[in-house]
XYZ file of C-alpha atoms in Angstrom:
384
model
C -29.554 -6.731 -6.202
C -28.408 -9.610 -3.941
C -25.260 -10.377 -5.091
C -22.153 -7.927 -7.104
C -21.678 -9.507 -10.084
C -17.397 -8.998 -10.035
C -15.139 -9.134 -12.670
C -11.350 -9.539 -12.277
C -9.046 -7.462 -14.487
C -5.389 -9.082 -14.515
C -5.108 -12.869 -12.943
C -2.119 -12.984 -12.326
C -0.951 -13.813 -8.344
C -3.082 -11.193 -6.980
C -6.337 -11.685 -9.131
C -6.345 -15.288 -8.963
C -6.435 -15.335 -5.706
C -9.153 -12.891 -5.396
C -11.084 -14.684 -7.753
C -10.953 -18.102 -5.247
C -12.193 -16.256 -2.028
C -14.797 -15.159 -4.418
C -15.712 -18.319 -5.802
C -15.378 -19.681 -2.492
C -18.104 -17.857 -0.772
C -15.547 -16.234 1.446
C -17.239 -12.455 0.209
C -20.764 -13.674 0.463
C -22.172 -10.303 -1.475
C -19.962 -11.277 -4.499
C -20.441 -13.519 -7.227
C -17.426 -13.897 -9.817
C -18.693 -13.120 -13.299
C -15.752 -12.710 -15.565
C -12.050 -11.988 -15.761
C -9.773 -10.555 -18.227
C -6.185 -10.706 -19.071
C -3.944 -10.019 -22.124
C -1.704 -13.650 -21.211
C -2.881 -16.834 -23.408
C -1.552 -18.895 -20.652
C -3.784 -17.025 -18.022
C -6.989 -17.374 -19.960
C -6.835 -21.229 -20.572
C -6.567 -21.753 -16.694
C -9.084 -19.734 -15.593
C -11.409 -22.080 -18.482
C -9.593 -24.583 -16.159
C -10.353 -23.683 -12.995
C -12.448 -21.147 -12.928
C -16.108 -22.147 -12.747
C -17.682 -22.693 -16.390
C -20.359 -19.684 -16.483
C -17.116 -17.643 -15.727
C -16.779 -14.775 -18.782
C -13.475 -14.811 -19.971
C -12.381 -11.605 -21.815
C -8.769 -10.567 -23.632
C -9.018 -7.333 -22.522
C -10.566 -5.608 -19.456
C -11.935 -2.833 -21.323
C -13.928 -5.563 -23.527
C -14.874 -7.071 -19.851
C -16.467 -3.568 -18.712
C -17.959 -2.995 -22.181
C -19.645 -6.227 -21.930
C -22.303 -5.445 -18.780
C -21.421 -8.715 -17.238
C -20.149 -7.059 -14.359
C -21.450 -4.549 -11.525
C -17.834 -3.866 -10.201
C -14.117 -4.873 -11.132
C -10.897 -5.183 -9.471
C -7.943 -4.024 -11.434
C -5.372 -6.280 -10.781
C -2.917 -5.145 -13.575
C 0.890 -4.310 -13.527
C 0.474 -0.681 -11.652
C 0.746 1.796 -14.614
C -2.669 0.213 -15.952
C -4.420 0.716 -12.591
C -5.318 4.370 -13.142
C -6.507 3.802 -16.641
C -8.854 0.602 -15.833
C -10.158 2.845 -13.202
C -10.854 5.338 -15.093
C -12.561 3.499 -18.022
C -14.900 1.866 -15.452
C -16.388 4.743 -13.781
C -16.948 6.825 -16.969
C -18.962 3.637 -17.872
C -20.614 3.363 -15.221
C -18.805 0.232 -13.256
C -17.747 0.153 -9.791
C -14.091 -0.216 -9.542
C -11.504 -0.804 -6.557
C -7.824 -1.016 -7.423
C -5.243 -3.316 -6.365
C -2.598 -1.082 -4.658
C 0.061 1.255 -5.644
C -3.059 3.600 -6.786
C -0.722 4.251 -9.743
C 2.980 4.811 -10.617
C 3.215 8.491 -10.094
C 0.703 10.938 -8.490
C 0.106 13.047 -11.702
C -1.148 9.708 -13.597
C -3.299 9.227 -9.837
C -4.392 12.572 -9.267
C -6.454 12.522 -12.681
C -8.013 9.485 -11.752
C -9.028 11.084 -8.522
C -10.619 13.597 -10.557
C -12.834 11.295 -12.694
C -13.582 9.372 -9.564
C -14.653 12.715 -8.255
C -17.152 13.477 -10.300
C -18.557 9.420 -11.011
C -21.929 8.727 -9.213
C -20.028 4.899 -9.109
C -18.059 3.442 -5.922
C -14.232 3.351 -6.106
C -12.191 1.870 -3.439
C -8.517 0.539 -2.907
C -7.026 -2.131 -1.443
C -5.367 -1.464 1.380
C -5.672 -4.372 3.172
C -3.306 -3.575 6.000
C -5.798 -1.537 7.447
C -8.297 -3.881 8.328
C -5.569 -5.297 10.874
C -6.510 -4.617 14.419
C -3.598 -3.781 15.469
C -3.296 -0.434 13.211
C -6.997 -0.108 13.733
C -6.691 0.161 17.596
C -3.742 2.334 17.312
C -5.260 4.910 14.656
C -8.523 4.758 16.895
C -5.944 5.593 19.789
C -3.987 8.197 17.671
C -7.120 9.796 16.858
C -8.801 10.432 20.099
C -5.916 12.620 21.343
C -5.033 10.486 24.400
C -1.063 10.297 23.272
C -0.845 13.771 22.649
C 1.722 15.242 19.762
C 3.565 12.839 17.396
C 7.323 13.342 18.509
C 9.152 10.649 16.482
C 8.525 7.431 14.251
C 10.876 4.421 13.035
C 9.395 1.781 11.197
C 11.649 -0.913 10.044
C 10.226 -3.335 7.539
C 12.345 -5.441 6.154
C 10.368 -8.814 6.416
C 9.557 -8.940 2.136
C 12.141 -11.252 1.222
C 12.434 -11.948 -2.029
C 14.440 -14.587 -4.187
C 15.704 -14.132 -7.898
C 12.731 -16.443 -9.057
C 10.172 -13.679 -7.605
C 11.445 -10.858 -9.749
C 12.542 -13.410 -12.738
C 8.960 -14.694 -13.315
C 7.060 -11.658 -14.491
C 8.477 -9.421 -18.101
C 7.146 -6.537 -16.319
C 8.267 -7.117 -12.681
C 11.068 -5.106 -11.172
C 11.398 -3.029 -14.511
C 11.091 0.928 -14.514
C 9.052 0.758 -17.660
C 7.143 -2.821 -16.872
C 6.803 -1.593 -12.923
C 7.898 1.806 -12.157
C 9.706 1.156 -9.042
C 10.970 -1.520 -6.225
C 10.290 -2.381 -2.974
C 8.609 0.911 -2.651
C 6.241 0.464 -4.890
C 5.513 -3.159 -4.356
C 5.557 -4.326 -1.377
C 5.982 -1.110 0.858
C 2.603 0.932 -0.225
C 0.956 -0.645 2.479
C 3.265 0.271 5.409
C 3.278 3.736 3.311
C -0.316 4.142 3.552
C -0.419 2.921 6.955
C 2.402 5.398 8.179
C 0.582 8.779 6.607
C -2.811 6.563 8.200
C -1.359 7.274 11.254
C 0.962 10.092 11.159
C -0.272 12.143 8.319
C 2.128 12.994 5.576
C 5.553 13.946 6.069
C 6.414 18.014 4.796
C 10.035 16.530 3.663
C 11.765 13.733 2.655
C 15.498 12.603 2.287
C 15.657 8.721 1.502
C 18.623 6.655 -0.018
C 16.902 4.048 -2.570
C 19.111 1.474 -3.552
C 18.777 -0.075 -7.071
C 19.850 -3.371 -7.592
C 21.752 -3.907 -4.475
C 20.712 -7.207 -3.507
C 19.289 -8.501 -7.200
C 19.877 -8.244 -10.560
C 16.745 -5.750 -11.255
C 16.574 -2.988 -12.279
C 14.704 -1.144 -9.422
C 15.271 -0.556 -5.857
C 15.419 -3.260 -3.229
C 16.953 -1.667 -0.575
C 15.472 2.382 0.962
C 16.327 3.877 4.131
C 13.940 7.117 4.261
C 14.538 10.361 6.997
C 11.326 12.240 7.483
C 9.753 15.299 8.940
C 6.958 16.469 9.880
C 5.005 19.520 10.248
C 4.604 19.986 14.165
C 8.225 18.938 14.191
C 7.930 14.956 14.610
C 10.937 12.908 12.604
C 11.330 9.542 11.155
C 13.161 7.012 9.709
C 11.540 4.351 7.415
C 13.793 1.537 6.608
C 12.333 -1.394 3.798
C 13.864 -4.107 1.772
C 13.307 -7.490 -0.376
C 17.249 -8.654 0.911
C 16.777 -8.812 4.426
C 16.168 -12.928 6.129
C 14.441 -13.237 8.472
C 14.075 -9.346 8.634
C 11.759 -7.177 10.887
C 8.095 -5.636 10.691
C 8.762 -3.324 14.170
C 7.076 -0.163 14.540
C 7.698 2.053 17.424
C 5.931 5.635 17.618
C 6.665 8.335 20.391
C 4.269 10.846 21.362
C 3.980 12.944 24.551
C 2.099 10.188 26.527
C 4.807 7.616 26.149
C 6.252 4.952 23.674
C 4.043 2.585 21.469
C 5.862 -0.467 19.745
C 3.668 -2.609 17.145
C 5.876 -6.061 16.802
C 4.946 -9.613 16.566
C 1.429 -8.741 15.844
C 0.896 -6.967 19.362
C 0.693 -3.148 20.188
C 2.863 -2.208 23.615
C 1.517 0.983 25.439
C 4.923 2.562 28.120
C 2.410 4.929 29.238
C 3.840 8.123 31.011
C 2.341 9.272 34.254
C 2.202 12.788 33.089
C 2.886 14.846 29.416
C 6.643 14.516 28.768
C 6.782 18.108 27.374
C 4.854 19.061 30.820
C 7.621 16.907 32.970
C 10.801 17.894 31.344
C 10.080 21.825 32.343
C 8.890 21.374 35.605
C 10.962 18.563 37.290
C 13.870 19.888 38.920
C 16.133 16.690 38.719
C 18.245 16.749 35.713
C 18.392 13.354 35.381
C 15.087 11.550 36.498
C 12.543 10.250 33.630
C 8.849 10.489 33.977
C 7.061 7.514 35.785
C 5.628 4.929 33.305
C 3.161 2.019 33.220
C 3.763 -0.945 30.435
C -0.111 -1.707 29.417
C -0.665 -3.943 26.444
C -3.318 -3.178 24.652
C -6.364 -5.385 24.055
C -7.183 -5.472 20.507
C -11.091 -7.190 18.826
C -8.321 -9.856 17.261
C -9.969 -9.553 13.678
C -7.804 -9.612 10.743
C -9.838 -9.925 7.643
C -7.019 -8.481 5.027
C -8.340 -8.840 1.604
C -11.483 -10.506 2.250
C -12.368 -7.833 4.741
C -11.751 -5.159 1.879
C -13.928 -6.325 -0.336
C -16.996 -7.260 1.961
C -16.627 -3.680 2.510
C -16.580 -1.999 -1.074
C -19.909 -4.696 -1.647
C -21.364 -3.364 1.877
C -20.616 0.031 0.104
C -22.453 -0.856 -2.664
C -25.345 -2.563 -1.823
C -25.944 -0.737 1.576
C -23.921 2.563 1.611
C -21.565 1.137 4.116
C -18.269 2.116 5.064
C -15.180 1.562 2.753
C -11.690 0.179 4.370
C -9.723 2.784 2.008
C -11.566 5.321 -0.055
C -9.998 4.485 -3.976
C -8.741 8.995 -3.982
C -6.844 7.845 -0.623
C -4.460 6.089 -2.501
C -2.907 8.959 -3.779
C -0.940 9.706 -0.544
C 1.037 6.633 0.184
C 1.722 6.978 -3.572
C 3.362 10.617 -2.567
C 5.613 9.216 0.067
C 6.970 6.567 -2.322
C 7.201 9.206 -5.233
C 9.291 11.479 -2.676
C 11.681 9.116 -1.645
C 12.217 7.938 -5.200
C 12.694 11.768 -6.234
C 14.948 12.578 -2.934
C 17.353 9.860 -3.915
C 17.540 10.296 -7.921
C 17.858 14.239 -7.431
C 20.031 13.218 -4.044
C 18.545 16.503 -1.832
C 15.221 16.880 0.464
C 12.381 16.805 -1.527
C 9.359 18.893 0.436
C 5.778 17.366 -0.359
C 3.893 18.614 -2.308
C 6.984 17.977 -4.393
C 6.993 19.129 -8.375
C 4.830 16.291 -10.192
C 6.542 16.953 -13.658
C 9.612 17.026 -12.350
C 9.022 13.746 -11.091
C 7.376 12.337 -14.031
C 10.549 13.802 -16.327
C 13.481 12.009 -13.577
C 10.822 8.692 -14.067
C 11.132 8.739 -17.803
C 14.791 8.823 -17.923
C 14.853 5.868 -16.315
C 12.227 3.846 -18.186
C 13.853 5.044 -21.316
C 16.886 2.853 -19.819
C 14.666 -0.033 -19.200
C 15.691 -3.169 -20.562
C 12.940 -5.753 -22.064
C 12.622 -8.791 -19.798
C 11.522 -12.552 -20.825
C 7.952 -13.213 -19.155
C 8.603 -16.790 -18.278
C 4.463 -16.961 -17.484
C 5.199 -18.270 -14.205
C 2.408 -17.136 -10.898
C 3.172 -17.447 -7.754
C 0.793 -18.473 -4.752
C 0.248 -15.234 -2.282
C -1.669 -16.458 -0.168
C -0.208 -14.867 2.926
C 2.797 -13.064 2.142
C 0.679 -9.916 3.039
């Protein structure tokens, strides 16, 4: 085999523009063999635009059933993710999901299972990770030079969002369309990225705001305390109301302060351990000498193309994945927390109570109000 013959399960923003770095040659181990989606309107342009020998299918389970296709991606609204996923690798299909993983980890965790025990590749998309900047500082994190984790803010409030962005889609910013907000649209990724780096929190208090800056249904404004196990806090802090907003991470650990903003990673290195300084210098008031380094990064970027040369390197070769598809389970638990600390208002401690969760999620898409799909797909190229 040469090439992955792909098919595309949902074109809506996401899949369509997977589909043209496909059909581009930008993923040169991946051919685009067919798409599915349930929209009329979706399926006449991709006869449009898509190139003629291009399957087109109603359904993504007809698309699978069809053995036009080595691998999908599921690019659904995120309740179907899990389910595609599933139908694909009892069948025998490699699959890699769009992210959230799912809408809550009970629905995920049973696709974990079945992805378990499948002989087939499944992989996520986590594209954030192929960013050097969180690639040099995991690589950093990991070999032990910064020492413990003492604290972690992350503000990330560059997702704005206009009315048009959540009016567009039926299913968008719903709890029974969607199943969430910011958190579980455009946060996963600094979610993944923060348990990436940090591991997962042990508890969670977070204030999710629903509907304070839109007329949705969800949340679109979360301010998130955390702790962790070796006694490291945090504060994550995400909206879609913020302009211009922020993307400014800044992580403390025993060897000094490291700030990720603008795309660069700043290193105050400490001359000696912090927890070694503060109980053997006898000034009360001096700080621990410090160097400012910046650190050097390769500069690649490769974002979605990256992920998927990856799950067809995987494939073809038995190369590495970007994101494992069962790793998308734990950004999925830090969302699910801080939805579950706010609606119950307490600390939730992870692992939290799945059913509980599930049963405080189904009051609220019982609540959920139909919305008009106006049909309308937006570009996003680049808002990742």
């Amino acid at each position: 085999m040469e090439q992955i013959r792909l098919g595309i399960i949902g074109i809506g923003g996401m899949g369509t523009s997977h589909a043209f770095n496909v059909i581009k040659g930008l993923v040169p181990e991946m051919k685009l063999t067919a798409v599915a989606d349930n929209r009329e309107c979706r399926l006449d342009f991709a006869k449009e635009n898509f190139p003629a020998e291009v399957l087109v299918f109603g359904d993504g389970k007809e698309l699978v059933d069809s053995g036009a296709c080595d691998a999908v991606l599921i690019a659904t609204p995120h309740y179907l993710h899990p389910e595609f996923v599933i139908y694909a690798l009892e069948h025998g299909v490699h699959a890699i999901s769009e992210k959230p993983a799912g809408v809550y980890t009970k629905q995920v965790r049973e696709m974990n299972e079945v992805a378990q025990k499948s002989d087939a590749v499944f992989a996520i998309m986590l594209n954030q990770r192929t960013n050097c900047v969180y690639r040099k500082l995991h690589e950093m994190i990991e070999s032990g030079e910064l020492g413990e984790l003492k604290r972690v803010n992350w503000i990330i409030t560059d997702w704005y969002r206009t009315q048009s962005y959540y009016d567009a889609a039926g299913w968008k910013a719903t709890w029974e369309g969607e199943g969430g907000g910011v958190l579980l649209n455009q946060s996963p990724h600094q979610l993944d990225l923060l348990q990436w780096l940090c591991g997962l929190p042990k508890r969670v208090r977070a204030f999710c705001h629903e509907a304070k800056w839109h007329d949705i249904e969800v949340e679109d404004d979360v301010t998130a305390y955390l702790e962790f196990e070796n006694g490291a806090t945090g504060v994550f802090v995400t909206t879609t109301g913020d302009a211009p907003g922020t993307n400014r991470l800044e992580l403390t650990f025993e060897m000094g302060k490291i700030v990720c903003d603008n795309n660069q990673l700043i290193y105050d290195r400490l001359v000696e351990n912090e927890r070694d300084f503060c109980v053997t210098e006898k000034e009360g008031f001096k700080k621990p000498d410090m160097v400012r380094v910046e650190i050097e990064t390769d500069g690649m970027n490769e974002q979605h193309i990256g992920v998927l040369k990856a799950f067809a390197d995987r494939i073809l070769h038995g190369g590495k994945l970007v994101a494992e598809g069962v790793e998308g389970i734990r950004g999925l638990t830090l969302s699910n927390a801080m939805h579950l600390s706010s609606w119950l208002e307490q600390t939730v401690e992870i692992p939290f109570d799945e059913d509980l969760f599930l049963q405080e999620l189904n009051k609220k898409r019982a609540l959920s109000k139909k919305k008009e799909d106006k049909g309308v797909v937006f570009d996003t190229t680049g808002t990742y």
